[in-house]
mmCIF file of C-alpha atoms and ligand atoms in Angstrom:
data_model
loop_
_atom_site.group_PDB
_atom_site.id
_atom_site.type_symbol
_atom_site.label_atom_id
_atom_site.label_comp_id
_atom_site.label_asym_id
_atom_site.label_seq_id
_atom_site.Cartn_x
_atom_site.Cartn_y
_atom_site.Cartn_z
ATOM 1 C CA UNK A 1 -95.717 20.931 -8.234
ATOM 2 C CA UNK A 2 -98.639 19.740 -10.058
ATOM 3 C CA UNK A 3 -99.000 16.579 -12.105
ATOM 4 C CA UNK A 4 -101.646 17.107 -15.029
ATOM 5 C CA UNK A 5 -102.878 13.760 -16.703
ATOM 6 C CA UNK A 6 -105.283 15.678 -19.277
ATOM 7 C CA UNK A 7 -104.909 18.508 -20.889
ATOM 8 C CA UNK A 8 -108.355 20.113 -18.961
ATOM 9 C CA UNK A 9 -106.201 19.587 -15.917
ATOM 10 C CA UNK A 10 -103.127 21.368 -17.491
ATOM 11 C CA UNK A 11 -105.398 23.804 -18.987
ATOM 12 C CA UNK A 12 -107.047 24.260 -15.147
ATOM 13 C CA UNK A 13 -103.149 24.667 -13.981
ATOM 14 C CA UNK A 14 -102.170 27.132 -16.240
ATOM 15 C CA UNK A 15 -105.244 29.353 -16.032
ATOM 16 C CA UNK A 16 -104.384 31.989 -13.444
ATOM 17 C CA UNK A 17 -100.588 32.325 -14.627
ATOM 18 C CA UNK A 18 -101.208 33.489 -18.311
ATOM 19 C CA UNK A 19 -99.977 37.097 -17.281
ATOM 20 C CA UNK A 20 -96.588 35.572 -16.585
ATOM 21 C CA UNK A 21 -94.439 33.653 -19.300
ATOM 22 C CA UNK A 22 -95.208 30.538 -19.475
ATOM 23 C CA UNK A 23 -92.244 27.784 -20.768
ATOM 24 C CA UNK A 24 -92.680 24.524 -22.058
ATOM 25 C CA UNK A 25 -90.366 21.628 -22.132
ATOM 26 C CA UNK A 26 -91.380 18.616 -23.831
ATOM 27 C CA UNK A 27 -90.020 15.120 -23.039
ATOM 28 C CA UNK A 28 -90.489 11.700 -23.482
ATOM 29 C CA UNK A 29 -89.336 10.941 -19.554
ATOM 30 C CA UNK A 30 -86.121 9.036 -18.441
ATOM 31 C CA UNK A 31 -84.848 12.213 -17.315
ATOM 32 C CA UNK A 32 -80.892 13.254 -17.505
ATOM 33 C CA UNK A 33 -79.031 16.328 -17.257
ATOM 34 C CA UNK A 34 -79.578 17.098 -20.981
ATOM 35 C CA UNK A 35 -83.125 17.711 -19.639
ATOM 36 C CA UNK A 36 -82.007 19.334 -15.902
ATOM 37 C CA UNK A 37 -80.284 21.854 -18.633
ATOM 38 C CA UNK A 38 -83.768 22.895 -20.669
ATOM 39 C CA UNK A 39 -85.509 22.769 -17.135
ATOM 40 C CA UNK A 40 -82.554 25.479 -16.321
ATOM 41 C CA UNK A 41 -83.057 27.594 -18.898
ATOM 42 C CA UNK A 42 -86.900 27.743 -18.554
ATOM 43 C CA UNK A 43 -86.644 28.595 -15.085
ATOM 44 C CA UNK A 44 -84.439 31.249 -15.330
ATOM 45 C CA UNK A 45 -86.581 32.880 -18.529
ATOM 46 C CA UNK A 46 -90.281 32.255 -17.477
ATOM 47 C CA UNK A 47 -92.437 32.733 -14.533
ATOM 48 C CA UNK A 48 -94.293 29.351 -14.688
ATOM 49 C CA UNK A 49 -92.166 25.702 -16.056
ATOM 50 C CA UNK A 50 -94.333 23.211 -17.600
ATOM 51 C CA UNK A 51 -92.521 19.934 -18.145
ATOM 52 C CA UNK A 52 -94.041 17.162 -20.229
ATOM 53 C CA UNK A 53 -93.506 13.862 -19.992
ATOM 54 C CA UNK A 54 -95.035 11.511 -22.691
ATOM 55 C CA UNK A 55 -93.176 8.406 -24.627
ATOM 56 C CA UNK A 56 -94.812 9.267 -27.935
ATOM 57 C CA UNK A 57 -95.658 6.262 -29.635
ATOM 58 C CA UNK A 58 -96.044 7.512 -33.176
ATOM 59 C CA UNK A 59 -92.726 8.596 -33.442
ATOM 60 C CA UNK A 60 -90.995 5.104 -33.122
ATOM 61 C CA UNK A 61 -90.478 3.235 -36.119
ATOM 62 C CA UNK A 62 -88.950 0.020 -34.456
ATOM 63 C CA UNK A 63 -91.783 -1.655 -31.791
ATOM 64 C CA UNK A 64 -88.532 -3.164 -30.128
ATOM 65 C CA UNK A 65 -87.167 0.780 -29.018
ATOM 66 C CA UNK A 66 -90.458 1.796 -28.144
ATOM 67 C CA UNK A 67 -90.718 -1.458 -25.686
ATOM 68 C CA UNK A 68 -87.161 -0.939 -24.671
ATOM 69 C CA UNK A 69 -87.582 2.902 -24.171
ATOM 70 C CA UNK A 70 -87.050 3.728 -20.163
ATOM 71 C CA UNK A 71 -90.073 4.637 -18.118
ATOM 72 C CA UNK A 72 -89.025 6.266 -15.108
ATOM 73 C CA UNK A 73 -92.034 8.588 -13.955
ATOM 74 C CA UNK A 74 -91.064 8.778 -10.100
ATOM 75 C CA UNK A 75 -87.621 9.641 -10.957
ATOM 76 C CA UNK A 76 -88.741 12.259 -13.195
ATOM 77 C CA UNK A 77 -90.825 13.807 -11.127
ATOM 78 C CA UNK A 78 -88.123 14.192 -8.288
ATOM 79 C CA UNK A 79 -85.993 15.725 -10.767
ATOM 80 C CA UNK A 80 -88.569 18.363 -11.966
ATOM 81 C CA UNK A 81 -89.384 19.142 -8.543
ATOM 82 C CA UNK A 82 -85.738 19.658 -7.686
ATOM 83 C CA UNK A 83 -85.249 21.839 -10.679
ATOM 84 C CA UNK A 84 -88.407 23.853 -10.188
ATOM 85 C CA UNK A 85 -90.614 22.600 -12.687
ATOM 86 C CA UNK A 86 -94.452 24.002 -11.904
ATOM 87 C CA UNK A 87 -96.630 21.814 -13.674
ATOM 88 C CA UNK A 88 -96.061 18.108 -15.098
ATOM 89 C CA UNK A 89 -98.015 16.916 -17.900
ATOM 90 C CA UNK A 90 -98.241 13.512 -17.712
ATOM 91 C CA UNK A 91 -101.136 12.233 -20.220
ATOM 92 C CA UNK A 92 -101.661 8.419 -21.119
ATOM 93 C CA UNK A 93 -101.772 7.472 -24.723
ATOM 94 C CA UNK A 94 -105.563 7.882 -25.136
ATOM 95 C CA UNK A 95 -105.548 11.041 -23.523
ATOM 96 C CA UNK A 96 -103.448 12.332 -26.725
ATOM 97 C CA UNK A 97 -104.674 9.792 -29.193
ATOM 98 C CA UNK A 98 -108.570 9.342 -28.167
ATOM 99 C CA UNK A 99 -110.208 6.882 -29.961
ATOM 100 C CA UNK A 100 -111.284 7.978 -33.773
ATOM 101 C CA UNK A 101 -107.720 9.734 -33.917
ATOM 102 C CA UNK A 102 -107.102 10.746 -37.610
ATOM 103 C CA UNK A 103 -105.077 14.054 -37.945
ATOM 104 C CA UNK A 104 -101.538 13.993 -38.399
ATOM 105 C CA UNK A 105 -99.446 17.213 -38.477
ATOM 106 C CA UNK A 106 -96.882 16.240 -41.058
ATOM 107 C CA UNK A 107 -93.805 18.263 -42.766
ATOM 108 C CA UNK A 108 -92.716 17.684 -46.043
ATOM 109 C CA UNK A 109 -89.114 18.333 -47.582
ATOM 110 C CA UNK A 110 -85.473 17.822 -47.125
ATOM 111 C CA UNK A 111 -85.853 18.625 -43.578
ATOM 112 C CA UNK A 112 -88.382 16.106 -42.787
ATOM 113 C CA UNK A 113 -87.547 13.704 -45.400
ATOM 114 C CA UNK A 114 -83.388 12.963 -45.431
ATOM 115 C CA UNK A 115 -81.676 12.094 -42.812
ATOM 116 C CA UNK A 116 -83.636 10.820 -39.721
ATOM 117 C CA UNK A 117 -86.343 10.920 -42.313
ATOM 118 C CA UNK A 118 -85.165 8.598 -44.487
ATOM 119 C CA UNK A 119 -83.475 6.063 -41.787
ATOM 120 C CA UNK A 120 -86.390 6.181 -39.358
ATOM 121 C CA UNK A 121 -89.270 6.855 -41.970
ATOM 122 C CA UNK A 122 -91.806 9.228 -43.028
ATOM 123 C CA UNK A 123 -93.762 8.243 -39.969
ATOM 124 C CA UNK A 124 -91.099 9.451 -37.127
ATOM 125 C CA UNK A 125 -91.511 13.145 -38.213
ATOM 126 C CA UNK A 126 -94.856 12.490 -38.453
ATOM 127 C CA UNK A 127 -95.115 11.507 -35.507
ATOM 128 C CA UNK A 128 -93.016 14.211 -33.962
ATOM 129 C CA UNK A 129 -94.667 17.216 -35.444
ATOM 130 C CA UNK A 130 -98.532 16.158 -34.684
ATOM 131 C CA UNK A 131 -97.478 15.399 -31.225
ATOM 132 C CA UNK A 132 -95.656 18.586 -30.217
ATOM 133 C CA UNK A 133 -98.273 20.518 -31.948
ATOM 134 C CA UNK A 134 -100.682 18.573 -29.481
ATOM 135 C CA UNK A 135 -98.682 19.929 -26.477
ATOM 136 C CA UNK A 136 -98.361 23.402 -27.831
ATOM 137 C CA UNK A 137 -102.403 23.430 -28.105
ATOM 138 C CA UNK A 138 -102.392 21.939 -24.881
ATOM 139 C CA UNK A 139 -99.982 24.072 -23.193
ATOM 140 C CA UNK A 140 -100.133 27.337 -25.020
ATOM 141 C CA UNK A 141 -96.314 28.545 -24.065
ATOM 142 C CA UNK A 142 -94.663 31.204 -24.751
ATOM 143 C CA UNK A 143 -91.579 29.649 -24.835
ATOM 144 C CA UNK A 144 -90.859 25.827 -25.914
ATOM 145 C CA UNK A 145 -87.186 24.617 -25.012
ATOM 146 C CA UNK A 146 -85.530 21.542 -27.674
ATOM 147 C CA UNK A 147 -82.111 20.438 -27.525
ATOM 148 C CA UNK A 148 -80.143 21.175 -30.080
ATOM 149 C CA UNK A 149 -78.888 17.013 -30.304
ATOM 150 C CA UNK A 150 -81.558 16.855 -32.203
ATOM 151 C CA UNK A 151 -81.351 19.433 -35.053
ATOM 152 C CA UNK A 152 -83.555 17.814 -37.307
ATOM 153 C CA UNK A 153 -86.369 17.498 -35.170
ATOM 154 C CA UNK A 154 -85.928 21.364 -34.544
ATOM 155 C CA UNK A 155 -85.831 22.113 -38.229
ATOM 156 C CA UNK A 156 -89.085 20.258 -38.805
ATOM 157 C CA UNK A 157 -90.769 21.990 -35.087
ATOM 158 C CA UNK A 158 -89.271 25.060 -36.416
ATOM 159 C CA UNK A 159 -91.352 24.757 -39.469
ATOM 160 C CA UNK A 160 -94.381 23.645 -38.201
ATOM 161 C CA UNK A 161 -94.532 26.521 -35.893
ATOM 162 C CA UNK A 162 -94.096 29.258 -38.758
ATOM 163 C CA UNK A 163 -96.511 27.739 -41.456
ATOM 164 C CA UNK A 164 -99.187 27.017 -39.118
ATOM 165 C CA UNK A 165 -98.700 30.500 -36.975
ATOM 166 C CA UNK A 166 -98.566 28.710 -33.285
ATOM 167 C CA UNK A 167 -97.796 31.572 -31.415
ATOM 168 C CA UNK A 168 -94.443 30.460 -29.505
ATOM 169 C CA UNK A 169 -91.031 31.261 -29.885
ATOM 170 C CA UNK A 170 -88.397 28.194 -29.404
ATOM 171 C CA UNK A 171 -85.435 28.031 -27.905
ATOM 172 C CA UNK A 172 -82.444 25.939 -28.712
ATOM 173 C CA UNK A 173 -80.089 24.491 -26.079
ATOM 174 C CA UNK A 174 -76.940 23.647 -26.873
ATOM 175 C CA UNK A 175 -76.156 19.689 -26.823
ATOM 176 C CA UNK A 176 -75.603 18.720 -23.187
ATOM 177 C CA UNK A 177 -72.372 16.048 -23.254
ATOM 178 C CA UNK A 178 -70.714 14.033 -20.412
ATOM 179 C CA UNK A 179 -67.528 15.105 -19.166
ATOM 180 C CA UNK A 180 -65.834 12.919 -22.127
ATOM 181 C CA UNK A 181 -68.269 14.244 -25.033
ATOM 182 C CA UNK A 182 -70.196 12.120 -25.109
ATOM 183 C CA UNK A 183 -73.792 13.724 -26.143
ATOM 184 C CA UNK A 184 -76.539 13.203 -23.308
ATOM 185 C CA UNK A 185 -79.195 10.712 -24.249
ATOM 186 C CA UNK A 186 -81.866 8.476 -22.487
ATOM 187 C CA UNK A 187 -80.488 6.065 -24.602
ATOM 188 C CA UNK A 188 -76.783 5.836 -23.542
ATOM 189 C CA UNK A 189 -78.054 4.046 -20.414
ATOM 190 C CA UNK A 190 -78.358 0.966 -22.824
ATOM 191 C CA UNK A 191 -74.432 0.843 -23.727
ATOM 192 C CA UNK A 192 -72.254 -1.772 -22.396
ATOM 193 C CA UNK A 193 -68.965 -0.186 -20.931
ATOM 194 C CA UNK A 194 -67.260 -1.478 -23.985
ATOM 195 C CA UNK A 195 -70.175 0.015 -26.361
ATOM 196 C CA UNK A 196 -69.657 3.313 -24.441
ATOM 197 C CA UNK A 197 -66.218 3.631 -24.821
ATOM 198 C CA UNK A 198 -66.442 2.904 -28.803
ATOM 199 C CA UNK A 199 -69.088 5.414 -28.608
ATOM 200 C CA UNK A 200 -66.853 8.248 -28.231
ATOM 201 C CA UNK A 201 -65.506 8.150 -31.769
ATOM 202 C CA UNK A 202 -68.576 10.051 -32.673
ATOM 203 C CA UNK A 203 -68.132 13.206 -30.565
ATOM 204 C CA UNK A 204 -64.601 12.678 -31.702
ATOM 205 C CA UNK A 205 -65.292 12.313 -35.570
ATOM 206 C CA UNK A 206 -67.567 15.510 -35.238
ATOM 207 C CA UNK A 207 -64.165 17.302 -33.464
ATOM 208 C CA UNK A 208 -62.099 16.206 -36.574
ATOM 209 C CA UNK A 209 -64.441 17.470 -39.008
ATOM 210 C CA UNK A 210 -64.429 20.711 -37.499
ATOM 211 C CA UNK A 211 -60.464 21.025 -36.714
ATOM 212 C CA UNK A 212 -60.179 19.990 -40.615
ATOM 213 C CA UNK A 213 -62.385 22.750 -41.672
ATOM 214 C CA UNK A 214 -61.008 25.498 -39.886
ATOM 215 C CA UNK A 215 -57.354 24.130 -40.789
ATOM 216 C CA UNK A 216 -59.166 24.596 -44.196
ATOM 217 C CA UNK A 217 -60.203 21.941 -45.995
ATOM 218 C CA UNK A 218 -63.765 22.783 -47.643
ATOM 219 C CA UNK A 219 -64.477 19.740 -49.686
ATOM 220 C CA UNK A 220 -67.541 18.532 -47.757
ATOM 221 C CA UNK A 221 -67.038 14.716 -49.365
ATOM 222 C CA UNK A 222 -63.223 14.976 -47.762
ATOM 223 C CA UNK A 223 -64.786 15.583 -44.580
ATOM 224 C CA UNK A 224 -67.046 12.991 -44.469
ATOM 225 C CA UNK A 225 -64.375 10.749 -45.619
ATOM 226 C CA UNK A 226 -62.308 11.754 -42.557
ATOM 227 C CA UNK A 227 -64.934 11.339 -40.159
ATOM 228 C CA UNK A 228 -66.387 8.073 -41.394
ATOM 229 C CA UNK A 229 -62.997 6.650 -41.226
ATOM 230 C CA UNK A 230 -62.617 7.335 -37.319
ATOM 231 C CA UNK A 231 -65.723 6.255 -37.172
ATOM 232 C CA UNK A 232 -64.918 2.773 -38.479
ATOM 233 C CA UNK A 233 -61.530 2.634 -36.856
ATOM 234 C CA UNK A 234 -63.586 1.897 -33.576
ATOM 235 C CA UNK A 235 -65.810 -0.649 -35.652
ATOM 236 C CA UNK A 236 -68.748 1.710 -35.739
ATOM 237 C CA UNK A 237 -70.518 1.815 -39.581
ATOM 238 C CA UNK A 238 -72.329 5.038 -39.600
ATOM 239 C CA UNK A 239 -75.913 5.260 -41.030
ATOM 240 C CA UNK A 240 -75.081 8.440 -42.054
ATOM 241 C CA UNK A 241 -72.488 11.182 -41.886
ATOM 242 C CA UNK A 242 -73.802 14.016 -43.853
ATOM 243 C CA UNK A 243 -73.246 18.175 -44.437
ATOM 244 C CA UNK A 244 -76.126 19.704 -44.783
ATOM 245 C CA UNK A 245 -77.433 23.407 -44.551
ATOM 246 C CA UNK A 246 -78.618 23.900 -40.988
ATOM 247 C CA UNK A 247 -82.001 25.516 -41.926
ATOM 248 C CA UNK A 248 -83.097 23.361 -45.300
ATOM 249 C CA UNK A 249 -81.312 19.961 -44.814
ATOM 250 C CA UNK A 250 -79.938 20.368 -48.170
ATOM 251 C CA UNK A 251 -76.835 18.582 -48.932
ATOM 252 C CA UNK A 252 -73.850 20.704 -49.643
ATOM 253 C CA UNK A 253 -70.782 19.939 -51.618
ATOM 254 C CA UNK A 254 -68.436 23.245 -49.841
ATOM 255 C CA UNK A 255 -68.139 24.555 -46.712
ATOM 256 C CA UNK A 256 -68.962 28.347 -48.018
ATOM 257 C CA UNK A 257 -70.785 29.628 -44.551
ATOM 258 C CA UNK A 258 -72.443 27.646 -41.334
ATOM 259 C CA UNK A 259 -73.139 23.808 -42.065
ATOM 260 C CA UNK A 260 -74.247 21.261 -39.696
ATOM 261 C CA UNK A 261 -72.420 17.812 -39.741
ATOM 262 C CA UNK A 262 -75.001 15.276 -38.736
ATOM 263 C CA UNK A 263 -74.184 11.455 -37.486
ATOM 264 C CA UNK A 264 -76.120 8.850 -37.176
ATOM 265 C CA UNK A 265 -74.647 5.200 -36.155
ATOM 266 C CA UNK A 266 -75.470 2.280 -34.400
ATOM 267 C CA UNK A 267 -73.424 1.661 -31.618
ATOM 268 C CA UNK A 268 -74.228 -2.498 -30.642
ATOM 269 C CA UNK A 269 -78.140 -2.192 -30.988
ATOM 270 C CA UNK A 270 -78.362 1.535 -29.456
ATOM 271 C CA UNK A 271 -78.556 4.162 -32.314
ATOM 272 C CA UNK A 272 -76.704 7.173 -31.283
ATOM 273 C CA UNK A 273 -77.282 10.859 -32.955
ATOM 274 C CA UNK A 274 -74.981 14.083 -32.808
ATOM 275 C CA UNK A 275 -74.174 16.822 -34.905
ATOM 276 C CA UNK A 276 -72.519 19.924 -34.877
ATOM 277 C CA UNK A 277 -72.024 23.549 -36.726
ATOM 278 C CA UNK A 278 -69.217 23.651 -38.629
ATOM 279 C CA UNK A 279 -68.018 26.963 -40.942
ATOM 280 C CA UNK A 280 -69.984 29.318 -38.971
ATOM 281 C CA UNK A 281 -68.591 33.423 -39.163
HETATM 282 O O1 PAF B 301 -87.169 15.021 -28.186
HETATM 283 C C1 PAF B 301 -88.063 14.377 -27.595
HETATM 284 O O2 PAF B 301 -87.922 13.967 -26.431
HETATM 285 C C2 PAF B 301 -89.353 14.077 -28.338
HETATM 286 O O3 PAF B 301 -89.135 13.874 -29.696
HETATM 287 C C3 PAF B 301 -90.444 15.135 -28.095
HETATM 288 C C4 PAF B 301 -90.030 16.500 -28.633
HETATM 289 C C5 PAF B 301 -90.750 15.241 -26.607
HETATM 290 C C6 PAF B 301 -91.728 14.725 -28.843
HETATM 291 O O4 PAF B 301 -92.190 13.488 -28.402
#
């Protein structure tokens, strides 16, 4: 396996293995099986795995989480070896943001706006889409693997990728979850066993939404009513619970075809995000 710290040496990796498919999958590090799961699905699809690891400063809005964030590079790296991974790119800040640094890649719209958007600010997105276009330069894959935890994020890398033409096709994991539901994050690490325990009422407020819709109940405000309240009933206050259209972020007011239910809470000082399809044929 080879570690790249610039993108000359990833370019240099990659050089003699464009006639193969090449997959990327981008991360910011602190490795769990969420990841092991992209890493999966790359290996099994293309001939050569990149893995990326970079914790993206842009993209935090709160200096505290991006302080907090795990760094775990030696870990990492013994999990992409086990799971096959070819080539690590593992650049340093200035690397990706030389000095003089003054593009940013940034989406506009419900998808990058509402929602993660509007908690986190216009920067996260921001953030988000000029870095992964970085790595998509850098990499040039064929494929780029995303989880699908983190719909939003997909929405807005989905768009970048069609209006600026970046020839690579993504593809969406489902959301990895612990054997109780819980949704796979970097960030669960930080719960207290109490904290992870309350944290459960999300997966499980998503579950009632989507029993209550197929028992029938299309009112998307009676639904969000429903799953607010168990979230509160474990003394967890939502940022948001929302129904939105999968593709635009729009909110909608019926569940009249596929519609992703979106949470976002604070669980102690760890912010937690799921979501799932509801409605779908
Ligand atoms: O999902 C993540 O880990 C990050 O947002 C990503 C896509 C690696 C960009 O920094």
């Amino acid at each position: 396996m080879i570690v790249a710290r610039t993108v000359a040496e990833l370019r240099a990796a990659l050089r003699d293995r464009r006639d193969g498919a090449i997959g990327l999958v981008p991360t910011m590090g602190a490795l769990h099986e969420g990841h092991a799961t992209l890493l999966r699905a790359a290996r099994q699809a293309d001939d050569t795995v990149v893995m990326s690891i970079f914790v993206n400063p842009t993209q935090f809005n709160e200096q505290s989480d991006l302080a907090a964030y795990p760094r775990t590079e030696e870990a990492d790296l013994a999990l992409a070896q086990a799971a096959g991974v070819d080539v690590v790119f593992a650049p340093d800040a200035a690397e990706v943001y030389p000095p003089g640094f003054a593009t940013t890649v940034s989406v506009t719209g419900p998808i990058a706006e509402t929602l993660e958007g509007a908690e986190r600010g216009r920067a996260h997105f921001d953030g988000v889409a000029t870095v992964v276009t970085k790595l998509l330069l850098a990499a040039l894959p064929d494929h780029a693997y995303f989880g699908a935890k983190d719909a939003q994020q997909v929405a807005v890398i989905r768009r970048l990728v069609a209006d600026l033409g970046l020839p690579v096709s993504l593809v969406v994991c489902p959301t990895s979850r612990d054997d109780d539901g819980l949704a796979r994050s970097s960030r669960n690490t930080r719960l207290s066993p109490d904290e992870r325990a309350r944290a459960l009422a999300i997966p499980r407020a998503l579950q009632e939404m989507t029993d209550a819709a197929a028992a029938g109940i299309v009112d998307a405000e009676a639904l969000r009513a429903r799953g607010t309240a168990t979230l509160e009933a474990s003394g967890i206050r939502p940022e948001y619970v929302a129904l939105v259209d999968p593709e635009t972020f729009a909110p909608v007011a019926e569940i009249a075809g596929p519609v992703l239910v979106a949470i976002a809470a604070r669980v102690g000082a760890t912010r937690l995000i799921d979501n799932t399809v509801i409605g779908g044929a």
